[in-house]
Coordinates of C-alpha atoms in Angstrom, one line a residue:
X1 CA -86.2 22.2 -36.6
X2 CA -83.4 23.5 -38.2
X3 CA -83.7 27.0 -40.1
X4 CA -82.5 27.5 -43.4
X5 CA -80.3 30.7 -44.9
X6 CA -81.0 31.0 -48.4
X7 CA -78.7 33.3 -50.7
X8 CA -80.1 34.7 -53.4
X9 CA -78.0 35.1 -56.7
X10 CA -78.5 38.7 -59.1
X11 CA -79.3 36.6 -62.0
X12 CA -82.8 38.1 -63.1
X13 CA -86.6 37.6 -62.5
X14 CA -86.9 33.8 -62.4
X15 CA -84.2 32.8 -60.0
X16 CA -85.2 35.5 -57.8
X17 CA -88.8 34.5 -57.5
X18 CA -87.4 30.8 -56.9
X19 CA -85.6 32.2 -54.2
X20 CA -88.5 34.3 -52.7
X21 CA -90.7 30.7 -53.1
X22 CA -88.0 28.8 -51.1
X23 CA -87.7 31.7 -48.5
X24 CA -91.5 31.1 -47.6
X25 CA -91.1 27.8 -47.5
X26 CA -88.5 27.9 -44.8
X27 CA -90.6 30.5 -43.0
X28 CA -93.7 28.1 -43.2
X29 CA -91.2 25.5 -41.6
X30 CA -90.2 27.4 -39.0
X31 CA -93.6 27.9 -37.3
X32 CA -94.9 30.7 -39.9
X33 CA -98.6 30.4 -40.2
X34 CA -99.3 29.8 -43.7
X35 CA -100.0 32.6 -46.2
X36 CA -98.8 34.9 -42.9
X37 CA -95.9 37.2 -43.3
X38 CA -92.7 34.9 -41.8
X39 CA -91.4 37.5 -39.0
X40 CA -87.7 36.7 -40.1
X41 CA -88.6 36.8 -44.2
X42 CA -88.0 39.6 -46.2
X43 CA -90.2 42.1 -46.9
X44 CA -89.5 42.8 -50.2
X45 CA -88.0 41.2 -53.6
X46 CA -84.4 42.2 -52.8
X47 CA -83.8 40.9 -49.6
X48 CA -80.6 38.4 -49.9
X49 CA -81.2 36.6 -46.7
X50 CA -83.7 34.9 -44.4
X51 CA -82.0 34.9 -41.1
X52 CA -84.1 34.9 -37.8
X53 CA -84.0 38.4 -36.3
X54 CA -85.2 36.5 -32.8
X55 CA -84.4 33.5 -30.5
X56 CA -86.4 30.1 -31.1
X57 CA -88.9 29.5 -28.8
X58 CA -88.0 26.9 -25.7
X59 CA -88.3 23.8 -26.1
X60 CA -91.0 22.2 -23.8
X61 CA -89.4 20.3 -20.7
X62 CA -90.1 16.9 -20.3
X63 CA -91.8 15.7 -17.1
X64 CA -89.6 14.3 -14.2
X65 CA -91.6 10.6 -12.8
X66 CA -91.9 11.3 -9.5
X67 CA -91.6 8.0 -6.9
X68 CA -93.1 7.9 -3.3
X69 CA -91.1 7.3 -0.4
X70 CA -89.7 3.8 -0.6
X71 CA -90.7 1.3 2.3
X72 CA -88.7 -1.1 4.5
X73 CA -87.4 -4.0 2.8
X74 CA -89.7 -6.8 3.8
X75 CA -87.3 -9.6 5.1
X76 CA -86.8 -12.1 8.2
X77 CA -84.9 -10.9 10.1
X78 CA -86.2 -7.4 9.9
X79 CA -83.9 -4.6 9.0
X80 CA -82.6 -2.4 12.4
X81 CA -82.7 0.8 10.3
X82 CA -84.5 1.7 6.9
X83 CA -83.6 5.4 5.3
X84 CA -86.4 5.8 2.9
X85 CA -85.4 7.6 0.1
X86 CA -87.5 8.6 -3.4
X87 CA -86.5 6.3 -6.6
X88 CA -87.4 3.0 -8.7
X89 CA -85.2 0.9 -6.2
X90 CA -83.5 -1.9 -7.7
X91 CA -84.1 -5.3 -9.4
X92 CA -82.8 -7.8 -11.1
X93 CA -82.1 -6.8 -15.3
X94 CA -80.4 -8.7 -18.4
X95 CA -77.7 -5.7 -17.8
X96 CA -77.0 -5.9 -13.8
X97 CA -74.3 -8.0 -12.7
X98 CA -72.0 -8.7 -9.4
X99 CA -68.9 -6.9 -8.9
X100 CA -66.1 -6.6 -6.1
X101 CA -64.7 -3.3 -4.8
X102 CA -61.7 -2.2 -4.3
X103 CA -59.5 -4.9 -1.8
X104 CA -62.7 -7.3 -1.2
X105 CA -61.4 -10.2 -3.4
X106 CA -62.4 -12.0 0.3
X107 CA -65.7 -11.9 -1.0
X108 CA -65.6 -14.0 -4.7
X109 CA -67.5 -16.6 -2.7
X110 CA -70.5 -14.4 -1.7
X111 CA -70.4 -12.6 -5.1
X112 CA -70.4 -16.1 -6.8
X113 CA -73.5 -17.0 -4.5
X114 CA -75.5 -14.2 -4.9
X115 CA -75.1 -14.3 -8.6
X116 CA -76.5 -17.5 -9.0
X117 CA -79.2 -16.7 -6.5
X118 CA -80.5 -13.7 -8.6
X119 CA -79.7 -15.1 -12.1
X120 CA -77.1 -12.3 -13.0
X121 CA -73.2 -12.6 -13.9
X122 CA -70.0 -12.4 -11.6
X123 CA -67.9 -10.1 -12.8
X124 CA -65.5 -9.9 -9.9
X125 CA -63.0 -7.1 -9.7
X126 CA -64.1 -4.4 -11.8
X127 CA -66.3 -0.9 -11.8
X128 CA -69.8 -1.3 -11.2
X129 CA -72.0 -0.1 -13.9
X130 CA -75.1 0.8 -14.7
X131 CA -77.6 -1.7 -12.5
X132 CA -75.0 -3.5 -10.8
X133 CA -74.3 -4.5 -7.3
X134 CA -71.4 -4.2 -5.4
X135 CA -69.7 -5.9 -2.7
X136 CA -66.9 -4.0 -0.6
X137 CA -65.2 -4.6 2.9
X138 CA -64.6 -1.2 5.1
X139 CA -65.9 0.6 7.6
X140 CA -65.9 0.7 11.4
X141 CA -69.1 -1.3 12.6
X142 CA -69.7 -3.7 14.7
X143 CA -69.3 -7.0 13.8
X144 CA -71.5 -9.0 11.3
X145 CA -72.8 -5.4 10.7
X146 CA -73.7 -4.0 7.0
X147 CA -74.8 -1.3 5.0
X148 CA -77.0 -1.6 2.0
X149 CA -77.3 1.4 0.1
X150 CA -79.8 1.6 -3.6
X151 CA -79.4 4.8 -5.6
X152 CA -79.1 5.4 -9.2
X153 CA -80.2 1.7 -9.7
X154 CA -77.1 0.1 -8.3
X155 CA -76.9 -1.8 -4.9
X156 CA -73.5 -1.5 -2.9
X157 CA -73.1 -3.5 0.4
X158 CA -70.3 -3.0 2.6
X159 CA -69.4 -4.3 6.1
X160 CA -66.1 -4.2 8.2
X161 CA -66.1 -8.0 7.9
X162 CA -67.2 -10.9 5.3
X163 CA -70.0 -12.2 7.4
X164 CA -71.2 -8.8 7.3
X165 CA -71.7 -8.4 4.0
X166 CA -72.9 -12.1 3.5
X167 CA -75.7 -10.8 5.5
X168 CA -76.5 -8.0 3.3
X169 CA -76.6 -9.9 0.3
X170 CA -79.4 -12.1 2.6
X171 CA -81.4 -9.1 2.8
X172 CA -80.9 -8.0 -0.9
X173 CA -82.3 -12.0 -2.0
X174 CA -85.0 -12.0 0.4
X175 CA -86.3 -8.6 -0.6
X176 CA -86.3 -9.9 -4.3
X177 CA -87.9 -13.1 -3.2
X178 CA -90.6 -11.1 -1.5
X179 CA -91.3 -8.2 -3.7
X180 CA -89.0 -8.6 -7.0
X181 CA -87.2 -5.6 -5.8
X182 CA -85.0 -3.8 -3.2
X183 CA -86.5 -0.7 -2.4
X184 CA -84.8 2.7 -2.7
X185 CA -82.7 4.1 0.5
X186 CA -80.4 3.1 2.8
X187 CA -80.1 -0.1 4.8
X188 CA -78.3 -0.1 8.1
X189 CA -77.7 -3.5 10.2
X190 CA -76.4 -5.5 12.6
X191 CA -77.4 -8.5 15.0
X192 CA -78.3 -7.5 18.5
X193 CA -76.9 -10.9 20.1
X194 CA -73.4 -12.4 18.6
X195 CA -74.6 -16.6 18.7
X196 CA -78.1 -17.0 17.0
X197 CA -78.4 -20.9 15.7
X198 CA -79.6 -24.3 16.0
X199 CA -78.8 -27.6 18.2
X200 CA -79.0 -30.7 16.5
X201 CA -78.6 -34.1 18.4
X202 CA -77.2 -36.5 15.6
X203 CA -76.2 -39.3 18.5
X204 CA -80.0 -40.3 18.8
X205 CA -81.1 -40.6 15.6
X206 CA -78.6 -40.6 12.6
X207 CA -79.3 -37.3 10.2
X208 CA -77.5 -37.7 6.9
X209 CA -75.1 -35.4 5.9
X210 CA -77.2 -33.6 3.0
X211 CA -79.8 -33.0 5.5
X212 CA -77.5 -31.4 7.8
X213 CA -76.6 -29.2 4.7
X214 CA -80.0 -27.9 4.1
X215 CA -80.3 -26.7 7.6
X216 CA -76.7 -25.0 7.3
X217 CA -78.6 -23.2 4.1
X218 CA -81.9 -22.1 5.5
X219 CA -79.7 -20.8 8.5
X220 CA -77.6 -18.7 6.8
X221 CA -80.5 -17.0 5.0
X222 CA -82.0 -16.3 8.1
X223 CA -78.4 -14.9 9.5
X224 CA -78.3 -17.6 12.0
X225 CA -74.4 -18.5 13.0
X226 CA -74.1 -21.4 15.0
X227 CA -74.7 -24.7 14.8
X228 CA -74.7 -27.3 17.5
X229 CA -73.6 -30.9 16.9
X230 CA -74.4 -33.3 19.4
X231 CA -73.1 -36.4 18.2
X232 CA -72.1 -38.6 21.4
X233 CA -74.9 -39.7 23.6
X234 CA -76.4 -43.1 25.1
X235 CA -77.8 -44.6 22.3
X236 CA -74.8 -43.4 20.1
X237 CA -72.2 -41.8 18.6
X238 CA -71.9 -40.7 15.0
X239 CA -68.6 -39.4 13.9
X240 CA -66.1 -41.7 12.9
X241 CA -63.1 -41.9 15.2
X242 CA -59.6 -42.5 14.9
X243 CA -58.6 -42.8 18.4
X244 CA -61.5 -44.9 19.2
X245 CA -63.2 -46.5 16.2
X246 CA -64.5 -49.1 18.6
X247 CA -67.3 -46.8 20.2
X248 CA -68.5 -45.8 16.6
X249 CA -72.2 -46.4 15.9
X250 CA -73.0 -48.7 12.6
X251 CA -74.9 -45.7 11.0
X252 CA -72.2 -42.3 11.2
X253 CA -70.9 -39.3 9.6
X254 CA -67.2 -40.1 7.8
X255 CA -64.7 -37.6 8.4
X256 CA -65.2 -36.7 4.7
X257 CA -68.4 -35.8 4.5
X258 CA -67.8 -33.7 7.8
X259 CA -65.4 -31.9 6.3
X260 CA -68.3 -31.2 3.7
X261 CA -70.3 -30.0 6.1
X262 CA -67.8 -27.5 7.8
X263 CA -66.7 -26.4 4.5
X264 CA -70.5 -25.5 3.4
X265 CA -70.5 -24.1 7.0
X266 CA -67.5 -22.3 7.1
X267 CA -69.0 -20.8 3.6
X268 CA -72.2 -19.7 5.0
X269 CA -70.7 -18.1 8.1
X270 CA -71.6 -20.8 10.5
X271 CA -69.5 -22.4 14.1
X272 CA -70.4 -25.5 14.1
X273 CA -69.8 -26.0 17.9
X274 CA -69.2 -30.3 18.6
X275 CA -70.4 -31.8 22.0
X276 CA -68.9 -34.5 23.3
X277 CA -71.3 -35.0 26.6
X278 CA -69.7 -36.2 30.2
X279 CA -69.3 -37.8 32.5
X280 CA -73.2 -38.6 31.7
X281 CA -74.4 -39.2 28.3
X282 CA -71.5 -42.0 27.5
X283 CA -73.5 -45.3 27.2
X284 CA -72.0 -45.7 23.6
X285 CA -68.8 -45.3 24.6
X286 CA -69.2 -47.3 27.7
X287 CA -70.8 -50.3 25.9
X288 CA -67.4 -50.8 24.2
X289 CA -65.7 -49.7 27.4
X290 CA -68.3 -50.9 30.7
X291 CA -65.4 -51.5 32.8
X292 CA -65.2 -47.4 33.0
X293 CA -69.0 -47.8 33.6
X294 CA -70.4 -46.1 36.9
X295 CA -71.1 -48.5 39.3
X296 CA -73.1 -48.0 43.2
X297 CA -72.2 -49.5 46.2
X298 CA -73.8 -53.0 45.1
X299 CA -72.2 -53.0 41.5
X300 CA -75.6 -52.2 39.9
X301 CA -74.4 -49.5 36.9
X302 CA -75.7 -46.4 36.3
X303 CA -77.0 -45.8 32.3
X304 CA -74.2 -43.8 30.5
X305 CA -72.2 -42.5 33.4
X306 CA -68.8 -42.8 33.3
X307 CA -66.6 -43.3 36.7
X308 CA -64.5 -40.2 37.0
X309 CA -62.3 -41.7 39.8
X310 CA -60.6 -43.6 37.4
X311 CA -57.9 -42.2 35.7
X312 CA -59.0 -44.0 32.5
X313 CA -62.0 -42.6 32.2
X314 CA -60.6 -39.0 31.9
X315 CA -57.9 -40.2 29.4
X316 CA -60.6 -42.0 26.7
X317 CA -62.9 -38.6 27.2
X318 CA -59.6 -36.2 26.5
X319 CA -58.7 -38.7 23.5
X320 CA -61.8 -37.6 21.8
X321 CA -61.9 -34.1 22.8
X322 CA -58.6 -33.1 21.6
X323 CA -59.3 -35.6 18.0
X324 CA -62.6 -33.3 17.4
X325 CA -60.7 -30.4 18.4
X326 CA -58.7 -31.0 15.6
X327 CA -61.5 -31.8 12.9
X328 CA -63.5 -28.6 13.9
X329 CA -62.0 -25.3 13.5
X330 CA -64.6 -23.0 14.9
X331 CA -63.9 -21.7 18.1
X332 CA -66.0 -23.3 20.8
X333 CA -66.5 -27.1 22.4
X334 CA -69.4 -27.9 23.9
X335 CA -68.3 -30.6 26.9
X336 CA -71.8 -31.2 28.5
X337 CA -71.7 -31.9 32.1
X338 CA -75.8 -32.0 32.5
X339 CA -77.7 -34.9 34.6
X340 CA -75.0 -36.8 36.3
X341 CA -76.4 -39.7 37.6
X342 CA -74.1 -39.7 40.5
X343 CA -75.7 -36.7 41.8
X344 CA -79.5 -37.8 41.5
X345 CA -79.5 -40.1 44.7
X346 CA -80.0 -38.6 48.2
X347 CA -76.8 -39.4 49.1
X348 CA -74.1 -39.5 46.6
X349 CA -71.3 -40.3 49.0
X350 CA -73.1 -43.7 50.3
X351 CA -73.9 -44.9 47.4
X352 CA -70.4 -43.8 45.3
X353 CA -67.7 -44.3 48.3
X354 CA -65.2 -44.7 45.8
X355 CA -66.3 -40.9 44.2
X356 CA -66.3 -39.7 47.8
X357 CA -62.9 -40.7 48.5
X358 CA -61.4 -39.6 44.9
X359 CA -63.0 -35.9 45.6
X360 CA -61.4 -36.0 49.4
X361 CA -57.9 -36.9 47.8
X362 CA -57.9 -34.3 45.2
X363 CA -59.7 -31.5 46.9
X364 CA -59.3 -31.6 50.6
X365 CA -60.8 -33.2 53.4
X366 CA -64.7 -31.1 53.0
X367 CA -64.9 -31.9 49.5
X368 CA -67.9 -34.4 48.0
X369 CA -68.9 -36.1 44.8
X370 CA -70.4 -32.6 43.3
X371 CA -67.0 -30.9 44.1
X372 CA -65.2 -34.0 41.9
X373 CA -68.1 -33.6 39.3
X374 CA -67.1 -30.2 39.1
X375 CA -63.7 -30.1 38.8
X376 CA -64.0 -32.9 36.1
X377 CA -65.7 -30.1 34.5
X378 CA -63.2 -27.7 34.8
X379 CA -60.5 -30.2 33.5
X380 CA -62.3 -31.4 30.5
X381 CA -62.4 -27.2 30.0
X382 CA -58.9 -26.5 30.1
X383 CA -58.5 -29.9 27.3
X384 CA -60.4 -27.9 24.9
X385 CA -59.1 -24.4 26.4
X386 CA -55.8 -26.2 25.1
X387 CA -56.9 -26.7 21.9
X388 CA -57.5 -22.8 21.1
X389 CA -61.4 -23.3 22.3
X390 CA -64.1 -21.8 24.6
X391 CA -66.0 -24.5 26.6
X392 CA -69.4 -24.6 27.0
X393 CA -71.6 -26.5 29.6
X394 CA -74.9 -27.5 30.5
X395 CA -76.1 -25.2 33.6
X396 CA -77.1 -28.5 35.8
X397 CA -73.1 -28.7 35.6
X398 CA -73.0 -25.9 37.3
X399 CA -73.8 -26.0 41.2
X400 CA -73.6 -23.8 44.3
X401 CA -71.5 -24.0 47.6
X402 CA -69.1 -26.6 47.8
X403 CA -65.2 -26.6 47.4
X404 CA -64.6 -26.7 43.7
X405 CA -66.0 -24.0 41.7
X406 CA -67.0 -24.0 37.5
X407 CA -64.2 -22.1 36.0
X408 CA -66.0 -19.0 34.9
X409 CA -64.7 -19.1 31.2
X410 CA -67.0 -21.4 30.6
X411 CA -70.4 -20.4 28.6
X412 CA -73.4 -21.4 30.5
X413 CA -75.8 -22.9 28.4
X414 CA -79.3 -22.6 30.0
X415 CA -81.4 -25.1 29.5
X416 CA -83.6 -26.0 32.5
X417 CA -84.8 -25.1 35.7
X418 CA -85.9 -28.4 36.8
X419 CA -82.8 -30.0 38.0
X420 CA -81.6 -31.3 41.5
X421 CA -80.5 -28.1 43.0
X422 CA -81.8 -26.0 40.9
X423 CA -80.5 -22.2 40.5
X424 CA -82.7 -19.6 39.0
X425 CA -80.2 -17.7 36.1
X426 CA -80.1 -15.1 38.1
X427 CA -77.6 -16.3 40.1
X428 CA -75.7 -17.2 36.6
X429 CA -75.6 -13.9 35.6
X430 CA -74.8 -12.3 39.2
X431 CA -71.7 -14.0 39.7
X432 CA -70.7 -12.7 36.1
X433 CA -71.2 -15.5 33.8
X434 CA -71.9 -15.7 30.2
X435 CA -75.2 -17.1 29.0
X436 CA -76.6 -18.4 26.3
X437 CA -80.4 -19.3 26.1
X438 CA -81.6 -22.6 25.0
X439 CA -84.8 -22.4 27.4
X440 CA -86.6 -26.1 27.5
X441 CA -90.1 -24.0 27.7
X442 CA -90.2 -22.7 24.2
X443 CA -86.3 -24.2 22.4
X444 CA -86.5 -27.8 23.3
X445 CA -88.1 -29.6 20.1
X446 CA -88.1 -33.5 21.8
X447 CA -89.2 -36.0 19.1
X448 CA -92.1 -38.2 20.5
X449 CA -92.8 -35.5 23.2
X450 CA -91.7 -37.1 26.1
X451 CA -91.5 -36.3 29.9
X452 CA -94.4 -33.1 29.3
X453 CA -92.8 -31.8 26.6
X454 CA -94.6 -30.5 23.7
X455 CA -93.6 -29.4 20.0
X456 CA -92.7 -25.6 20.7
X457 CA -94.2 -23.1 17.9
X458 CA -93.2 -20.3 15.9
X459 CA -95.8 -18.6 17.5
X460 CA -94.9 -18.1 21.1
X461 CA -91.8 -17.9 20.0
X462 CA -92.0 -14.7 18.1
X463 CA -94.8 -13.0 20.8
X464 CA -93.7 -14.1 23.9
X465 CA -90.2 -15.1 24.5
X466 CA -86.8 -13.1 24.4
X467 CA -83.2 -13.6 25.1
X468 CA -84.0 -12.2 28.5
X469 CA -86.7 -15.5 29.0
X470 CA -83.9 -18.0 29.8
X471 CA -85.9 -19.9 32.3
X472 CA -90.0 -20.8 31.8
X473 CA -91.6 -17.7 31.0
X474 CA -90.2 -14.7 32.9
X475 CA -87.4 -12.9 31.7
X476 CA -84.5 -11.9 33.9
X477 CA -84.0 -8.3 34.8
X478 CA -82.4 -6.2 31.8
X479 CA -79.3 -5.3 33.5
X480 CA -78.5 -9.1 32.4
X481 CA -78.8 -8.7 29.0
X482 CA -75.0 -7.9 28.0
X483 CA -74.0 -11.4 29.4
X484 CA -76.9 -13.2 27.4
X485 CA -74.9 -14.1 24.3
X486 CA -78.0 -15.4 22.1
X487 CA -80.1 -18.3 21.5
X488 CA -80.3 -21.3 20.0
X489 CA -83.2 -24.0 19.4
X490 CA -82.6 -27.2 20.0
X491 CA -84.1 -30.8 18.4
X492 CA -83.1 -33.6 20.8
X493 CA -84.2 -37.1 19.3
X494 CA -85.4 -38.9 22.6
X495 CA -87.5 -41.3 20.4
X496 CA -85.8 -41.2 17.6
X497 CA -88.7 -42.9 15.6
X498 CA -91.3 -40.7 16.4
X499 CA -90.5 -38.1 13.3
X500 CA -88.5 -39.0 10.2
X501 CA -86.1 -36.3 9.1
X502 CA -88.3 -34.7 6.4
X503 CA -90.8 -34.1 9.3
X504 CA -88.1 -32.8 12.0
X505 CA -87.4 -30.1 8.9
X506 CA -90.6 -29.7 8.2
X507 CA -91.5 -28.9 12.0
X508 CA -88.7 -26.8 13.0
X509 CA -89.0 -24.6 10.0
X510 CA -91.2 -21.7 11.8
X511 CA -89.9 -22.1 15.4
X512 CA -86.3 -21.2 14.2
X513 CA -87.7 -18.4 11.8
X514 CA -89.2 -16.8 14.6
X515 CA -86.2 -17.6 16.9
X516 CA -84.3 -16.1 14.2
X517 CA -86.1 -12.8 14.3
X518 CA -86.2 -12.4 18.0
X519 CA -81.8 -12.7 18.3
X520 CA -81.6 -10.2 15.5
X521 CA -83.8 -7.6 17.3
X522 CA -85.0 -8.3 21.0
X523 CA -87.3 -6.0 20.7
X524 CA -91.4 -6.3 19.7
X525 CA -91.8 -7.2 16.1
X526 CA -94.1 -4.7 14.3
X527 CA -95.5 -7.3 12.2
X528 CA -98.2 -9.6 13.9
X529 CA -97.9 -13.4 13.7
X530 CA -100.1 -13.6 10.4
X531 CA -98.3 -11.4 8.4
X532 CA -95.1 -12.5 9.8
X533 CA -95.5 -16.2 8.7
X534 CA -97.4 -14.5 5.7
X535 CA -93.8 -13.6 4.8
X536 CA -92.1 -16.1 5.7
X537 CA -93.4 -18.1 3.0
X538 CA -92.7 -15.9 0.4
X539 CA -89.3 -15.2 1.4
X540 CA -87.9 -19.2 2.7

């Protein structure tokens, strides 16, 4: 309260008892108790002034809210490393707003995203404010790695690449979703395995192009990065082709709306990785081709294998391989090589003389049907190799002893234990090769469930199987983990009628959550099954 100084004028009795009134009417303002002497009034008629002869007395402080430790954000994947700090974290206000620092105009597009996501304005290059959240490229971490830091009720997220801090703006939505709020601290993440995805097969049962999209999206919120199209098989083949429009199936993806697809992808921070399957796994291109159709001794043919003595035969496959190389930009090509039916008899060189004798002419005198299977392998590797890509192959391509070995760029895919010859991973990942895990045992979703499989679940998934579990349920020793590159889970349409695509989405939608979780962090979850799908609903 403001004090007041009055003057008083020498101009007789009234005006100075008007001034002595006004005097202990200040006094009485300034905290005087009333009819009390004021400390700083005058003690007699004549006094000209009523000036404090003492400081006020201190204002009383206001009290400082005091927040508990914050928690970790609760999101799938978990976070690697939570700093809890003390503060009202963040959320989402009529003020806040997305912004870019400084040199990150790479990242309009996740700004733009996450803006919409969370109801708030882009605002692109300019200082954040009050409530804002930034986006900004730097650092030195590893790759797809971020940072999230809340303080002062802003949000910055930085990485040392784009897909980085895509995946930080996934944590800052999901924590939102969850809980209306990022909590206060700092974030620090990164993926413990560099592919983490999923394996469609479109050649058995024709997915539209929008549903394909939706997958790309609930992948990408779940920081999943690759996504395998398998889109040549028996029963068809689903892209259409220039080179070969006559092997086409009636029901197929355009080039357009591929393009749509790898744009969206490309977007989200997904390889999609193509897979044209040989020399098995052709019958759709056989049917408009059967003269390159694999035929035994007797002339009876073998379903959707493709004769790799004749020169043809290579020269249709490479036609397509090097057309889809084009069309896909990502950085891998999947070439297949499982289940040969050439190699399934006792005796592959009685019953295929004319496989026998092309393996003999190309690699020596001791060579045999699996040393030509092989090196068809390794020249449908260097095609793609050609076209800037990394092959990857089935591991039943891959086989022990003989002349010809798999050229050991190529990514093993595990699968299955169960073939003809089978090799434990082990012996993969001893002779130096790169994995990745697509275990039949708990990745393989089959529609209709045949041949003893069953519908995998999120389940046993999240408690019991690891990057390390490439083959049924025991992992390989830990020393192997370095060449294990990540997971994927796999839907292969054997009966294509047995699930429409609402239920294939529908039924895959917790197995790749939990797959999701366990190729972010290998190591034990420290929520239990309950709370984990708990939170996946709130969250997805």
């Amino acid at each position: 309260m403001m004090r007041y100084s009055i003057r008083v004028p020498r101009r007789g009795p009234a005006l100075m008892a008007s001034a002595v009134a006004l005097a202990t009417v200040a006094a009485c303002s300034s905290g005087s108790p009333s009819g009390a002497p004021s400390p700083s009034a005058p003690s007699g008629a004549t006094a000209t002034s009523a000036a404090p002869t003492s400081a006020p007395p201190a204002p009383t402080p206001t009290p400082t809210r005091t927040y508990p430790l914050s928690t970790e954000p609760r999101v799938i994947p978990a976070v690697r490393d939570h700093e809890a700090a003390r503060g009202p974290g963040w959320k989402p206000a009529p003020t806040a707003g997305i912004v870019l620092g400084a040199n990150s105009a790479g990242l309009a597009d996740e700004g733009k995203l996450l803006a919409g996501e969370l109801g708030v304005p882009y605002r692109g290059a300019v200082a954040a404010g009050p409530g804002d959240v930034e986006l900004a490229l730097g650092g030195t971490g590893a790759p797809e790695s971020y940072t999230l830091t809340v303080r002062g009720n802003r949000v910055r997220i930085t990485g040392p690449d784009e897909a980085g801090v895509f995946y930080g703006t996934r944590t800052l939505k999901q924590s939102v979703k969850a809980t209306g709020a990022m909590p206060e601290g700092v974030v620090t993440d990164a993926p413990a395995k560099p592919q983490r995805g999923l394996n469609v097969d479109i050649a058995r049962k024709h997915f539209t192009a929008a549903w394909i999209e939706d997958r790309l999206r609930e992948m990408a919120d779940l920081k999943l990065n690759q996504f395998g199209l398998h889109f040549s098989d028996d029963q068809g083949f689903r892209i259409a082709s220039d080179s070969h429009p006559e092997i086409v199936s009636a029901q197929h993806l355009s080039k357009a709306e591929v393009r749509r697809i790898l744009a969206l992808a490309q977007s989200l921070h997904i390889t999609v990785v193509p897979e044209i399957d040989s020399p098995g796994h052709l019958g759709a291109v056989l049917r408009a081709h059967p003269d390159l159709q694999l035929r035994n001794v007797q002339g009876v043919p073998r379903q959707g294998a493709i004769d790799i003595s004749k020169p043809a035969s290579a020269r249709i496959v490479d036609d397509l391989l090097r057309e889809y190389s084009a069309l896909f930009p990502g950085g891998w090509f999947h070439v297949g090589a499982d289940e040969y039916q050439a190699l399934t008899v006792r005796n592959p060189s009685a019953s295929y003389p004319q496989l026998a004798t092309a393996a003999r002419q190309k690699y020596g005198p001791q060579a045999g049907v699996q040393d030509l299977a092989e090196g068809w392998l390794n020249d449908r590797a260097a095609v793609v190799r050609g076209e800037g890509k990394v092959a990857k192959a089935w591991n039943d391509g891959f086989f022990r002893g003989g002349v010809v070995t798999a050229d050991r760029r190529i990514e093993v895919e595990y699968w299955t234990g169960k073939e003809i010859g089978a090799r434990p991973p082990a012996e993969y990942l001893a002779e130096g090769r790169k994995v990745v895990n697509l275990n039949d045992e708990f990745l393989y979703y089959v529609l209709g469930e045949p041949n003893q499989f069953t519908y995998p679940t999120g389940r046993r998934i999240y408690e019991q199987w690891t990057p390390l579990v490439l083959r049924g349920t025991t992992p390989v020793p830990a020393r192997y983990g370095p060449q294990i590159l990540g997971g994927r889970f796999a839907v292969w349409c054997d009966l294509s009628a047995a699930q429409t695509q609402a239920q294939v989405a529908n039924g895959i939608r917790m197995p790749l959550t939990a797959l999701a979780q366990k190729v972010w962090d290998a190591g034990t979850p420290t929520l239990t099954w309950e709370q984990f799908r708990t939170l996946a609903a709130k969250v997805r």
